[in-house]
mmCIF file of C-alpha atoms in Angstrom:
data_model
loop_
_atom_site.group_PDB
_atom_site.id
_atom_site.type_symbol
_atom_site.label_atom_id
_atom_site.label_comp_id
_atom_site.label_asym_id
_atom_site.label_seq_id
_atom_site.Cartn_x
_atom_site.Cartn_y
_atom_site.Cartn_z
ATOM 1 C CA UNK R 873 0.000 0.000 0.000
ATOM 2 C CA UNK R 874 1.518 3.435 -1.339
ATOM 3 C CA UNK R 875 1.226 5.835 2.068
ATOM 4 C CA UNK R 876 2.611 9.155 1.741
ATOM 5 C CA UNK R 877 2.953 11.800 4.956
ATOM 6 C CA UNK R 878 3.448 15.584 4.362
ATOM 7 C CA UNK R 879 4.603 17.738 7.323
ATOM 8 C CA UNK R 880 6.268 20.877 8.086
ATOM 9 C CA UNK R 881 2.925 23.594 6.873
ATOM 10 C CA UNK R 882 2.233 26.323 9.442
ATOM 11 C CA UNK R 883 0.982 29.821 9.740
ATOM 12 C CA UNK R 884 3.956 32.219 8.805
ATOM 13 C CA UNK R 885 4.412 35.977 7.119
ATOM 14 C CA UNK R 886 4.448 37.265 4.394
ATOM 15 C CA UNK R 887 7.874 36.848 3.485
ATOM 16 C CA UNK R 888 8.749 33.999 5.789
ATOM 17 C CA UNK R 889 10.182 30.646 4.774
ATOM 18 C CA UNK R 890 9.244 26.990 5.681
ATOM 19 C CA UNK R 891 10.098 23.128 4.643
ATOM 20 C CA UNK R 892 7.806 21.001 3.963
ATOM 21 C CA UNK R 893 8.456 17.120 4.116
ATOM 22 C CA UNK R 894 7.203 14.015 2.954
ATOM 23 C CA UNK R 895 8.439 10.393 3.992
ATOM 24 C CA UNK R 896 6.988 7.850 1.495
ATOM 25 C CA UNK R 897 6.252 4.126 1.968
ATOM 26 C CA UNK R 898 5.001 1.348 -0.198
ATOM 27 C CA UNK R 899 6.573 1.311 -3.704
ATOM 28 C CA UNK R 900 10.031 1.893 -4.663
ATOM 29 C CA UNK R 901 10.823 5.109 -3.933
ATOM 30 C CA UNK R 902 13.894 5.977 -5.638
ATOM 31 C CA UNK R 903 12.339 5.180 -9.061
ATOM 32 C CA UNK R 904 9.981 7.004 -8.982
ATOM 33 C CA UNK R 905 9.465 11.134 -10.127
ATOM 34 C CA UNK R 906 8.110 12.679 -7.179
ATOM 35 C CA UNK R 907 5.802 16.206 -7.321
ATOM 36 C CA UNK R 908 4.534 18.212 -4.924
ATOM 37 C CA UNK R 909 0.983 20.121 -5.990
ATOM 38 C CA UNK R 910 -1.524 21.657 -3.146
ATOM 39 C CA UNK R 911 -4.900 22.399 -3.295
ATOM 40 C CA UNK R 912 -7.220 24.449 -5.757
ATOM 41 C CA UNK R 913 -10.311 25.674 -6.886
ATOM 42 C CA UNK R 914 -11.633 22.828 -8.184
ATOM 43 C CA UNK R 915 -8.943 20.175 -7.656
ATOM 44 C CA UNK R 916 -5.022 20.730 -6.962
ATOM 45 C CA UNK R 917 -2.571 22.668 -9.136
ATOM 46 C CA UNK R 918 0.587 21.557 -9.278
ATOM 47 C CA UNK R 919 4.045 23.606 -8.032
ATOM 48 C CA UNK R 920 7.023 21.035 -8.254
ATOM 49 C CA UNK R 921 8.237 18.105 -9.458
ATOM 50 C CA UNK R 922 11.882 15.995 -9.421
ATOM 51 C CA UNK R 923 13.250 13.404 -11.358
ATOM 52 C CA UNK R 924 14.176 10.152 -9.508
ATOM 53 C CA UNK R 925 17.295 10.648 -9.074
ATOM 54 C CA UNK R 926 17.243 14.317 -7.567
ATOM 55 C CA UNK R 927 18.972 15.716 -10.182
ATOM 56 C CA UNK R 928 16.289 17.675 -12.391
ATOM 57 C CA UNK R 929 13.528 19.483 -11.063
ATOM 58 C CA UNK R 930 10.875 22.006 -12.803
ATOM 59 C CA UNK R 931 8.588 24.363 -10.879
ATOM 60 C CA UNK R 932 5.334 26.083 -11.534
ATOM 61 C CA UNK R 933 5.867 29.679 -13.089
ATOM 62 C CA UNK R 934 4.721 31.693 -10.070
ATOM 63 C CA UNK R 935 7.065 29.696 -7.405
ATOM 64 C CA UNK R 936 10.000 29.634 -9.602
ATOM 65 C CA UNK R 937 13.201 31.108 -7.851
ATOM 66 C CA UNK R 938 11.246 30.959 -4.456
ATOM 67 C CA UNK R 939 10.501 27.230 -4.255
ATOM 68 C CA UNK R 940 12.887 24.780 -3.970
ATOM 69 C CA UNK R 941 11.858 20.589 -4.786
ATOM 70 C CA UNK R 942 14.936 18.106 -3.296
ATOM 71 C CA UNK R 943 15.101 14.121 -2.315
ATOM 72 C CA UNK R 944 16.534 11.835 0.241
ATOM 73 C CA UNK R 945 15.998 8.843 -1.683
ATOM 74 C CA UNK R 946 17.906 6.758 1.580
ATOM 75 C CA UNK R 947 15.664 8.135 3.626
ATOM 76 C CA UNK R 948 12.707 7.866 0.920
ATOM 77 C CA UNK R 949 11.630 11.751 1.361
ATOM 78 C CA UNK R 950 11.241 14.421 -0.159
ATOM 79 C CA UNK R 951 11.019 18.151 0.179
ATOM 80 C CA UNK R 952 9.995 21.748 -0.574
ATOM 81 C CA UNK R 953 11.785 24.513 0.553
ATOM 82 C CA UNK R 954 9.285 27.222 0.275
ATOM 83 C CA UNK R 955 11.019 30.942 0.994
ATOM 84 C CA UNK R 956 9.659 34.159 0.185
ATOM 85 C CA UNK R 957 6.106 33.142 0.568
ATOM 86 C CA UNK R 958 3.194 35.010 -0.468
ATOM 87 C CA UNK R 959 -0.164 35.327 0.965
ATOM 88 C CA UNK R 960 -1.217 33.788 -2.798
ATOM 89 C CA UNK R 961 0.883 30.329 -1.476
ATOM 90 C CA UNK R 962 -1.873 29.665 1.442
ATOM 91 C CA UNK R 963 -2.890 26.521 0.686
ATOM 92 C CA UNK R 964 -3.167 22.447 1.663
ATOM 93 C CA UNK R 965 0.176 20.805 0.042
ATOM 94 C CA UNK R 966 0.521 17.092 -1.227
ATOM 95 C CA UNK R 967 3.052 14.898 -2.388
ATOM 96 C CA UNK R 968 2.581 12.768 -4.865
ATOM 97 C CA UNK R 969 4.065 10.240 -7.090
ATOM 98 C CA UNK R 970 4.970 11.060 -10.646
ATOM 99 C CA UNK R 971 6.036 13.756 -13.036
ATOM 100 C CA UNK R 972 4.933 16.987 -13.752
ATOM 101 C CA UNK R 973 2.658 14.996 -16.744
ATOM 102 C CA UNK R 974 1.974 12.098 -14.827
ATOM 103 C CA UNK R 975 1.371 12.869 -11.103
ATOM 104 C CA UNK R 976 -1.145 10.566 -9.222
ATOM 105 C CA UNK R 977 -4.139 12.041 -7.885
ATOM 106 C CA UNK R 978 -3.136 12.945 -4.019
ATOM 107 C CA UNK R 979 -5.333 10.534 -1.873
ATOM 108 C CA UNK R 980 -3.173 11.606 1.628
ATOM 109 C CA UNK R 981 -3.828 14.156 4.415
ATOM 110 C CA UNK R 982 -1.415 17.354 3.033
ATOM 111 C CA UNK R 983 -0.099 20.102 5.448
ATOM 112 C CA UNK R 984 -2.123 23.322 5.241
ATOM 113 C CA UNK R 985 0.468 26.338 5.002
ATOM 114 C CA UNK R 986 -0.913 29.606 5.466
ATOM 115 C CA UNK R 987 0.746 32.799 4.885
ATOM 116 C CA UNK R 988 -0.575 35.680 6.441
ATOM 117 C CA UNK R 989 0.399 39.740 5.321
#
């Protein structure tokens, strides 16, 4: 059974930073893409996504050069560094498995983040 935890979202400022986590379980973890998407209007948009072997990673317009997708593939988790953050950024964040073309449906908790100004 694929189980996937997110922690680390909190109420910050505007400005602040945070690091989110998310230890996975179930399937092999360091072949698979990983992405990290969060909740919106109507389903989840998606903000981040790394290869399997940590070494690529390709971010949604808007958190480009503030967001930051990484991997500990011995410890089978991965992150998002989130600095900068806007009030736009409140919302509930997922990880998922796949790409940014292929990303599973989230089906786990999240961790709400919400950024106040």
């Amino acid at each position: 059974e694929v189980r996937l935890e997110e922690s680390g979202g909190d109420l910050v400022q505007s400005g602040d930073s945070l690091r989110l986590s998310c230890t996975a379980s179930g399937f092999t973890f360091g072949n698979r893409e990983m992405t990290w998407v969060r909740q919106a209007p109507g389903g989840f948009s998606w903000v981040a996504s790394i290869n399997s072997a940590g070494d690529s990673a390709r971010y949604e317009r808007f958190v480009q050069g503030r967001f930051t997708i990484s991997r500990d593939n011995a410890e089978n988790t991965v992150f998002l560094q989130m600095n900068n953050l806007r009030t736009e950024d409140t919302s509930v964040y997922y990880c998922t498995e796949g790409g940014y073309r292929d990303w599973v449906r989230p089906s786990c908790r999240g961790t709400p983040v919400t950024v106040s100004s």
